[in-house]
C-alpha cells in the first residue's frame, strides 16, 4: 500500500481539488483507493457525500489516529491512500507527512505560493520525507513567463511533477459533483492532465520503493561516488 499526502501551508493552492481528481484517476487505473480527509473543513468528506457512490471511501481522520487507520487499511487490501491536509494545522500536516511515501506540494505560479512552498519544503525535509512539487492553476497557454519562472523555481527546490496542471472550469465542476475530471469530461484536457499526473506519481512512488528496497544493491554501489542530488536528479 502506498500513501501520498497533498500538503502545503498555503490555502487555496489546490490540495483538495487535486487529491480528489488523482484519487479518481488512480481508481480508474485499477488501484484500490482510500481517501483520508485531515482538514476540519471536510472538503473531501463533502465531496464524497456529493459523489454518493461508495467506490472510493473517504474518512475524516484526526492526527492521533492516522497510524492506526493506515495499518487497518493495509490489512483490508487498499493499494493507495490519498491524504488531504489542512493549510495551517501543524499536527495534521506533520502526521500526514510523516506517514506518506510521497508528499505532493501544489503551488500556483505566483510569488506567495512559491514562498509558501519553501516553508513547506523545509518542514517536510526536517521530517526526512520524500516530496515533489506540482504547479497548479497555470493559465491554459502554459508558456507564459510567470509559469516558466514558477516551474524553474520549484524544479530548483527539489523536483516538479509533470504535467503542469492548468486552470480549468472542469476541475471546479467535477468537485461540485463529487467526481474527478476524468469522469466528468474524460476526453478533455484536464482529464488528460490527471491521468498523466497519476502516471507520474506512480513512477515516482516506484522509484522511491526501489531506492528503499534493495539493501544489497545499496551496499554493492556504496563504493561509487555519490550521484547528483540536485534538481535534475530528483525531478519526476
Ligand atoms: N486546476 C484548477 N483549475 C481551476 N480551479 C481550480 C484548480 N485547482 C483548484 N481550483 C480552485 O481553487 C480553489 C482552491 O482549491 P482547493 O482544492 O480548495 O485548495 P486547498 O485545498 O489547497 O485549499 C477552489 O475553488 C478550486 O475549485
Ligand atoms: Mg482543501
mmCIF file of C-alpha atoms and ligand atoms in Angstrom:
data_model
loop_
_atom_site.group_PDB
_atom_site.id
_atom_site.type_symbol
_atom_site.label_atom_id
_atom_site.label_comp_id
_atom_site.label_asym_id
_atom_site.label_seq_id
_atom_site.Cartn_x
_atom_site.Cartn_y
_atom_site.Cartn_z
ATOM 1 C CA UNK A 1 0.000 0.000 0.000
ATOM 2 C CA UNK A 2 1.333 3.395 -0.974
ATOM 3 C CA UNK A 3 0.463 6.664 0.729
ATOM 4 C CA UNK A 4 0.514 10.087 -0.863
ATOM 5 C CA UNK A 5 -0.264 13.303 1.000
ATOM 6 C CA UNK A 6 -1.144 16.652 -0.518
ATOM 7 C CA UNK A 7 0.497 19.219 1.724
ATOM 8 C CA UNK A 8 1.244 22.904 1.699
ATOM 9 C CA UNK A 9 0.746 25.602 4.243
ATOM 10 C CA UNK A 10 -0.720 27.850 1.576
ATOM 11 C CA UNK A 11 -4.521 27.619 1.416
ATOM 12 C CA UNK A 12 -6.238 27.591 -1.942
ATOM 13 C CA UNK A 13 -3.367 26.113 -3.913
ATOM 14 C CA UNK A 14 -5.444 23.082 -4.881
ATOM 15 C CA UNK A 15 -4.773 20.298 -2.370
ATOM 16 C CA UNK A 16 -8.367 19.084 -2.144
ATOM 17 C CA UNK A 17 -9.089 19.513 -5.851
ATOM 18 C CA UNK A 18 -6.006 17.575 -6.885
ATOM 19 C CA UNK A 19 -6.346 14.940 -4.149
ATOM 20 C CA UNK A 20 -9.880 14.092 -5.313
ATOM 21 C CA UNK A 21 -9.034 14.077 -9.026
ATOM 22 C CA UNK A 22 -5.899 11.979 -8.523
ATOM 23 C CA UNK A 23 -7.858 9.577 -6.303
ATOM 24 C CA UNK A 24 -10.388 9.066 -9.105
ATOM 25 C CA UNK A 25 -7.732 8.734 -11.826
ATOM 26 C CA UNK A 26 -5.870 6.139 -9.755
ATOM 27 C CA UNK A 27 -9.118 4.282 -9.039
ATOM 28 C CA UNK A 28 -9.888 4.176 -12.758
ATOM 29 C CA UNK A 29 -6.370 2.869 -13.380
ATOM 30 C CA UNK A 30 -7.107 -0.108 -11.119
ATOM 31 C CA UNK A 31 -5.897 0.969 -7.665
ATOM 32 C CA UNK A 32 -7.954 0.268 -4.570
ATOM 33 C CA UNK A 33 -8.091 3.804 -3.262
ATOM 34 C CA UNK A 34 -8.972 5.158 0.185
ATOM 35 C CA UNK A 35 -9.103 8.893 0.848
ATOM 36 C CA UNK A 36 -8.295 10.393 4.233
ATOM 37 C CA UNK A 37 -9.519 13.915 4.918
ATOM 38 C CA UNK A 38 -7.496 15.537 7.712
ATOM 39 C CA UNK A 39 -8.907 19.020 7.192
ATOM 40 C CA UNK A 40 -11.549 20.220 9.653
ATOM 41 C CA UNK A 41 -13.286 21.921 6.744
ATOM 42 C CA UNK A 42 -14.083 18.426 5.498
ATOM 43 C CA UNK A 43 -13.876 19.290 1.798
ATOM 44 C CA UNK A 44 -13.403 15.699 0.699
ATOM 45 C CA UNK A 45 -15.951 14.293 3.134
ATOM 46 C CA UNK A 46 -18.439 16.649 1.478
ATOM 47 C CA UNK A 47 -17.111 15.669 -1.953
ATOM 48 C CA UNK A 48 -17.796 12.056 -1.062
ATOM 49 C CA UNK A 49 -21.371 12.856 0.001
ATOM 50 C CA UNK A 50 -21.952 14.546 -3.344
ATOM 51 C CA UNK A 51 -20.393 11.556 -5.089
ATOM 52 C CA UNK A 52 -22.851 9.138 -3.497
ATOM 53 C CA UNK A 53 -21.080 6.075 -4.963
ATOM 54 C CA UNK A 54 -19.077 4.211 -2.333
ATOM 55 C CA UNK A 55 -16.340 3.139 -4.740
ATOM 56 C CA UNK A 56 -13.752 5.460 -3.174
ATOM 57 C CA UNK A 57 -14.258 5.547 0.597
ATOM 58 C CA UNK A 58 -13.477 8.853 2.312
ATOM 59 C CA UNK A 59 -12.999 9.235 6.043
ATOM 60 C CA UNK A 60 -12.080 12.136 8.318
ATOM 61 C CA UNK A 61 -9.175 11.029 10.488
ATOM 62 C CA UNK A 62 -7.517 13.058 13.278
ATOM 63 C CA UNK A 63 -3.725 13.125 13.521
ATOM 64 C CA UNK A 64 -3.664 10.940 16.630
ATOM 65 C CA UNK A 65 -5.454 8.082 14.863
ATOM 66 C CA UNK A 66 -3.699 8.205 11.496
ATOM 67 C CA UNK A 67 -1.143 5.462 12.031
ATOM 68 C CA UNK A 68 -3.748 3.071 13.391
ATOM 69 C CA UNK A 69 -6.148 3.751 10.499
ATOM 70 C CA UNK A 70 -3.377 3.264 7.919
ATOM 71 C CA UNK A 71 -2.433 -0.091 9.442
ATOM 72 C CA UNK A 72 -6.074 -1.216 9.216
ATOM 73 C CA UNK A 73 -6.356 -0.059 5.594
ATOM 74 C CA UNK A 74 -3.279 -2.012 4.632
ATOM 75 C CA UNK A 75 -4.809 -5.153 6.136
ATOM 76 C CA UNK A 76 -8.001 -4.522 4.178
ATOM 77 C CA UNK A 77 -6.075 -4.606 0.906
ATOM 78 C CA UNK A 78 -6.162 -0.968 -0.184
ATOM 79 C CA UNK A 79 -3.304 -0.208 -2.560
ATOM 80 C CA UNK A 80 -3.330 3.578 -2.411
ATOM 81 C CA UNK A 81 -4.197 6.063 0.313
ATOM 82 C CA UNK A 82 -4.605 9.711 -0.655
ATOM 83 C CA UNK A 83 -4.400 12.141 2.263
ATOM 84 C CA UNK A 84 -5.764 15.674 2.030
ATOM 85 C CA UNK A 85 -4.456 18.039 4.683
ATOM 86 C CA UNK A 86 -5.417 21.445 6.092
ATOM 87 C CA UNK A 87 -3.373 24.527 5.283
ATOM 88 C CA UNK A 88 -2.416 25.542 8.758
ATOM 89 C CA UNK A 89 -2.965 22.884 11.383
ATOM 90 C CA UNK A 90 0.536 21.654 12.115
ATOM 91 C CA UNK A 91 -0.342 18.419 13.912
ATOM 92 C CA UNK A 92 -2.304 17.060 10.965
ATOM 93 C CA UNK A 93 0.247 18.135 8.382
ATOM 94 C CA UNK A 94 3.128 16.619 10.347
ATOM 95 C CA UNK A 95 1.280 13.345 10.886
ATOM 96 C CA UNK A 96 0.380 13.118 7.196
ATOM 97 C CA UNK A 97 3.896 13.914 6.005
ATOM 98 C CA UNK A 98 5.488 11.521 8.475
ATOM 99 C CA UNK A 99 3.388 8.619 7.175
ATOM 100 C CA UNK A 100 3.446 9.420 3.470
ATOM 101 C CA UNK A 101 5.662 7.735 0.900
ATOM 102 C CA UNK A 102 5.430 10.931 -1.109
ATOM 103 C CA UNK A 103 4.343 14.439 -0.121
ATOM 104 C CA UNK A 104 2.957 16.392 -3.043
ATOM 105 C CA UNK A 105 3.184 20.163 -2.648
ATOM 106 C CA UNK A 106 0.885 22.047 -5.018
ATOM 107 C CA UNK A 107 1.631 25.681 -5.781
ATOM 108 C CA UNK A 108 0.147 28.226 -8.126
ATOM 109 C CA UNK A 109 2.522 30.187 -10.296
ATOM 110 C CA UNK A 110 2.662 33.252 -8.064
ATOM 111 C CA UNK A 111 5.192 34.591 -5.602
ATOM 112 C CA UNK A 112 3.147 33.954 -2.438
ATOM 113 C CA UNK A 113 2.598 30.296 -3.277
ATOM 114 C CA UNK A 114 6.244 29.811 -4.210
ATOM 115 C CA UNK A 115 7.416 31.361 -0.932
ATOM 116 C CA UNK A 116 4.908 29.217 0.933
ATOM 117 C CA UNK A 117 6.311 26.148 -0.834
ATOM 118 C CA UNK A 118 9.772 26.862 0.522
ATOM 119 C CA UNK A 119 8.400 26.813 4.036
ATOM 120 C CA UNK A 120 6.522 23.589 3.422
ATOM 121 C CA UNK A 121 9.612 22.023 1.891
ATOM 122 C CA UNK A 122 11.663 22.893 4.983
ATOM 123 C CA UNK A 123 9.051 21.241 7.218
ATOM 124 C CA UNK A 124 8.955 18.062 5.097
ATOM 125 C CA UNK A 125 12.734 17.878 4.874
ATOM 126 C CA UNK A 126 13.000 18.221 8.640
ATOM 127 C CA UNK A 127 10.884 15.058 8.837
ATOM 128 C CA UNK A 128 13.134 13.325 6.297
ATOM 129 C CA UNK A 129 10.271 12.582 3.886
ATOM 130 C CA UNK A 130 10.209 12.472 0.101
ATOM 131 C CA UNK A 131 8.418 15.278 -1.704
ATOM 132 C CA UNK A 132 7.702 16.709 -5.131
ATOM 133 C CA UNK A 133 6.098 19.950 -6.223
ATOM 134 C CA UNK A 134 3.190 20.367 -8.548
ATOM 135 C CA UNK A 135 2.356 23.552 -10.390
ATOM 136 C CA UNK A 136 -1.411 24.073 -10.381
ATOM 137 C CA UNK A 137 -3.832 26.560 -11.928
ATOM 138 C CA UNK A 138 -1.476 27.550 -14.714
ATOM 139 C CA UNK A 139 -3.079 29.748 -17.363
ATOM 140 C CA UNK A 140 -4.048 27.389 -20.234
ATOM 141 C CA UNK A 141 -1.474 28.985 -22.544
ATOM 142 C CA UNK A 142 1.224 27.362 -20.471
ATOM 143 C CA UNK A 143 4.258 29.067 -21.842
ATOM 144 C CA UNK A 144 3.819 32.378 -20.060
ATOM 145 C CA UNK A 145 6.941 33.733 -18.385
ATOM 146 C CA UNK A 146 5.252 33.520 -14.970
ATOM 147 C CA UNK A 147 4.600 29.793 -15.372
ATOM 148 C CA UNK A 148 8.104 29.170 -16.633
ATOM 149 C CA UNK A 149 9.610 31.005 -13.688
ATOM 150 C CA UNK A 150 7.383 29.109 -11.256
ATOM 151 C CA UNK A 151 8.338 25.779 -12.808
ATOM 152 C CA UNK A 152 12.037 26.648 -12.678
ATOM 153 C CA UNK A 153 11.805 27.754 -9.033
ATOM 154 C CA UNK A 154 10.065 24.550 -7.945
ATOM 155 C CA UNK A 155 12.405 22.409 -10.018
ATOM 156 C CA UNK A 156 15.351 24.013 -8.269
ATOM 157 C CA UNK A 157 13.737 23.377 -4.883
ATOM 158 C CA UNK A 158 13.720 19.643 -5.434
ATOM 159 C CA UNK A 159 11.673 18.313 -8.323
ATOM 160 C CA UNK A 160 8.491 19.088 -10.141
ATOM 161 C CA UNK A 161 5.900 16.524 -11.091
ATOM 162 C CA UNK A 162 4.626 16.511 -14.651
ATOM 163 C CA UNK A 163 2.445 17.740 -16.196
ATOM 164 C CA UNK A 164 1.772 21.341 -15.205
ATOM 165 C CA UNK A 165 -1.902 21.494 -14.224
ATOM 166 C CA UNK A 166 -3.928 24.164 -15.963
ATOM 167 C CA UNK A 167 -6.697 26.348 -14.538
ATOM 168 C CA UNK A 168 -9.899 24.919 -15.940
ATOM 169 C CA UNK A 169 -13.557 25.067 -15.050
ATOM 170 C CA UNK A 170 -13.662 21.257 -15.381
ATOM 171 C CA UNK A 171 -11.830 20.965 -12.037
ATOM 172 C CA UNK A 172 -14.389 23.104 -10.249
ATOM 173 C CA UNK A 173 -17.322 21.384 -11.883
ATOM 174 C CA UNK A 174 -16.003 17.934 -11.000
ATOM 175 C CA UNK A 175 -15.558 18.926 -7.335
ATOM 176 C CA UNK A 176 -19.113 20.206 -7.141
ATOM 177 C CA UNK A 177 -20.462 16.898 -8.437
ATOM 178 C CA UNK A 178 -18.282 14.739 -6.199
ATOM 179 C CA UNK A 179 -16.391 13.403 -9.175
ATOM 180 C CA UNK A 180 -12.999 13.581 -10.839
ATOM 181 C CA UNK A 181 -12.347 15.370 -14.113
ATOM 182 C CA UNK A 182 -11.593 12.003 -15.704
ATOM 183 C CA UNK A 183 -15.228 11.073 -15.054
ATOM 184 C CA UNK A 184 -16.952 14.371 -15.873
ATOM 185 C CA UNK A 185 -15.097 15.219 -19.047
ATOM 186 C CA UNK A 186 -12.987 12.152 -19.822
ATOM 187 C CA UNK A 187 -11.857 13.453 -23.211
ATOM 188 C CA UNK A 188 -10.946 16.937 -22.004
ATOM 189 C CA UNK A 189 -7.528 18.420 -21.373
ATOM 190 C CA UNK A 190 -7.995 18.357 -17.589
ATOM 191 C CA UNK A 191 -8.737 14.615 -17.672
ATOM 192 C CA UNK A 192 -5.624 14.035 -19.738
ATOM 193 C CA UNK A 193 -3.619 16.025 -17.198
ATOM 194 C CA UNK A 194 -4.923 13.948 -14.291
ATOM 195 C CA UNK A 195 -4.226 10.610 -15.997
ATOM 196 C CA UNK A 196 -0.700 11.803 -16.801
ATOM 197 C CA UNK A 197 -0.280 13.106 -13.261
ATOM 198 C CA UNK A 198 -1.262 9.784 -11.723
ATOM 199 C CA UNK A 199 1.199 8.021 -14.072
ATOM 200 C CA UNK A 200 3.939 10.380 -12.997
ATOM 201 C CA UNK A 201 3.133 9.970 -9.274
ATOM 202 C CA UNK A 202 3.159 6.204 -9.722
ATOM 203 C CA UNK A 203 6.580 6.291 -11.396
ATOM 204 C CA UNK A 204 7.868 8.426 -8.598
ATOM 205 C CA UNK A 205 6.472 6.041 -5.948
ATOM 206 C CA UNK A 206 8.009 3.053 -7.714
ATOM 207 C CA UNK A 207 11.351 4.794 -7.838
ATOM 208 C CA UNK A 208 11.143 5.590 -4.121
ATOM 209 C CA UNK A 209 10.280 1.960 -3.341
ATOM 210 C CA UNK A 210 13.180 0.698 -5.485
ATOM 211 C CA UNK A 211 15.554 3.010 -3.611
ATOM 212 C CA UNK A 212 14.394 1.711 -0.241
ATOM 213 C CA UNK A 213 14.161 -1.989 -1.098
ATOM 214 C CA UNK A 214 17.442 -3.480 -2.293
ATOM 215 C CA UNK A 215 19.729 -3.111 0.698
ATOM 216 C CA UNK A 216 22.201 -5.441 -1.020
ATOM 217 C CA UNK A 217 22.361 -3.322 -4.150
ATOM 218 C CA UNK A 218 22.986 -0.273 -2.000
ATOM 219 C CA UNK A 219 25.987 -1.924 -0.340
ATOM 220 C CA UNK A 220 27.302 -3.033 -3.714
ATOM 221 C CA UNK A 221 27.264 0.506 -5.065
ATOM 222 C CA UNK A 222 28.394 2.133 -1.833
ATOM 223 C CA UNK A 223 31.988 2.391 -3.039
ATOM 224 C CA UNK A 224 30.956 4.500 -6.030
ATOM 225 C CA UNK A 225 30.956 8.267 -5.683
ATOM 226 C CA UNK A 226 27.550 9.627 -4.721
ATOM 227 C CA UNK A 227 25.394 10.628 -7.674
ATOM 228 C CA UNK A 228 23.993 14.040 -8.322
ATOM 229 C CA UNK A 229 21.382 15.013 -5.780
ATOM 230 C CA UNK A 230 20.380 18.265 -7.435
ATOM 231 C CA UNK A 231 17.145 19.222 -9.061
ATOM 232 C CA UNK A 232 17.681 17.161 -12.221
ATOM 233 C CA UNK A 233 18.361 14.003 -10.247
ATOM 234 C CA UNK A 234 15.174 14.411 -8.236
ATOM 235 C CA UNK A 235 12.821 15.559 -10.959
ATOM 236 C CA UNK A 236 9.973 13.123 -11.515
HETATM 237 N N1 LIG B 1 -6.635 23.430 -11.714
HETATM 238 C C1 LIG B 1 -7.649 24.169 -11.274
HETATM 239 N N2 LIG B 1 -8.450 24.832 -12.152
HETATM 240 C C2 LIG B 1 -9.461 25.620 -11.729
HETATM 241 N N3 LIG B 1 -9.767 25.822 -10.443
HETATM 242 C C3 LIG B 1 -9.002 25.191 -9.503
HETATM 243 C C4 LIG B 1 -7.920 24.323 -9.866
HETATM 244 N N4 LIG B 1 -7.364 23.860 -8.727
HETATM 245 C C5 LIG B 1 -8.060 24.387 -7.705
HETATM 246 N N5 LIG B 1 -9.036 25.192 -8.162
HETATM 247 C C6 LIG B 1 -9.982 26.007 -7.371
HETATM 248 O O1 LIG B 1 -9.216 26.778 -6.431
HETATM 249 C C7 LIG B 1 -9.875 26.845 -5.195
HETATM 250 C C8 LIG B 1 -8.975 26.265 -4.090
HETATM 251 O O2 LIG B 1 -8.765 24.881 -4.348
HETATM 252 P P1 LIG B 1 -8.744 23.825 -3.167
HETATM 253 O O3 LIG B 1 -8.559 22.498 -3.799
HETATM 254 O O4 LIG B 1 -9.896 24.003 -2.255
HETATM 255 O O5 LIG B 1 -7.381 24.271 -2.424
HETATM 256 P P2 LIG B 1 -6.820 23.834 -0.973
HETATM 257 O O6 LIG B 1 -7.433 22.529 -0.628
HETATM 258 O O7 LIG B 1 -5.335 23.771 -1.152
HETATM 259 O O8 LIG B 1 -7.205 24.944 -0.034
HETATM 260 C C9 LIG B 1 -11.174 26.080 -5.344
HETATM 261 O O9 LIG B 1 -12.178 26.990 -5.633
HETATM 262 C C10 LIG B 1 -10.921 25.171 -6.554
HETATM 263 O O10 LIG B 1 -12.106 24.902 -7.264
HETATM 264 MG MG1 LIG B 2 -8.557 21.839 0.999
#
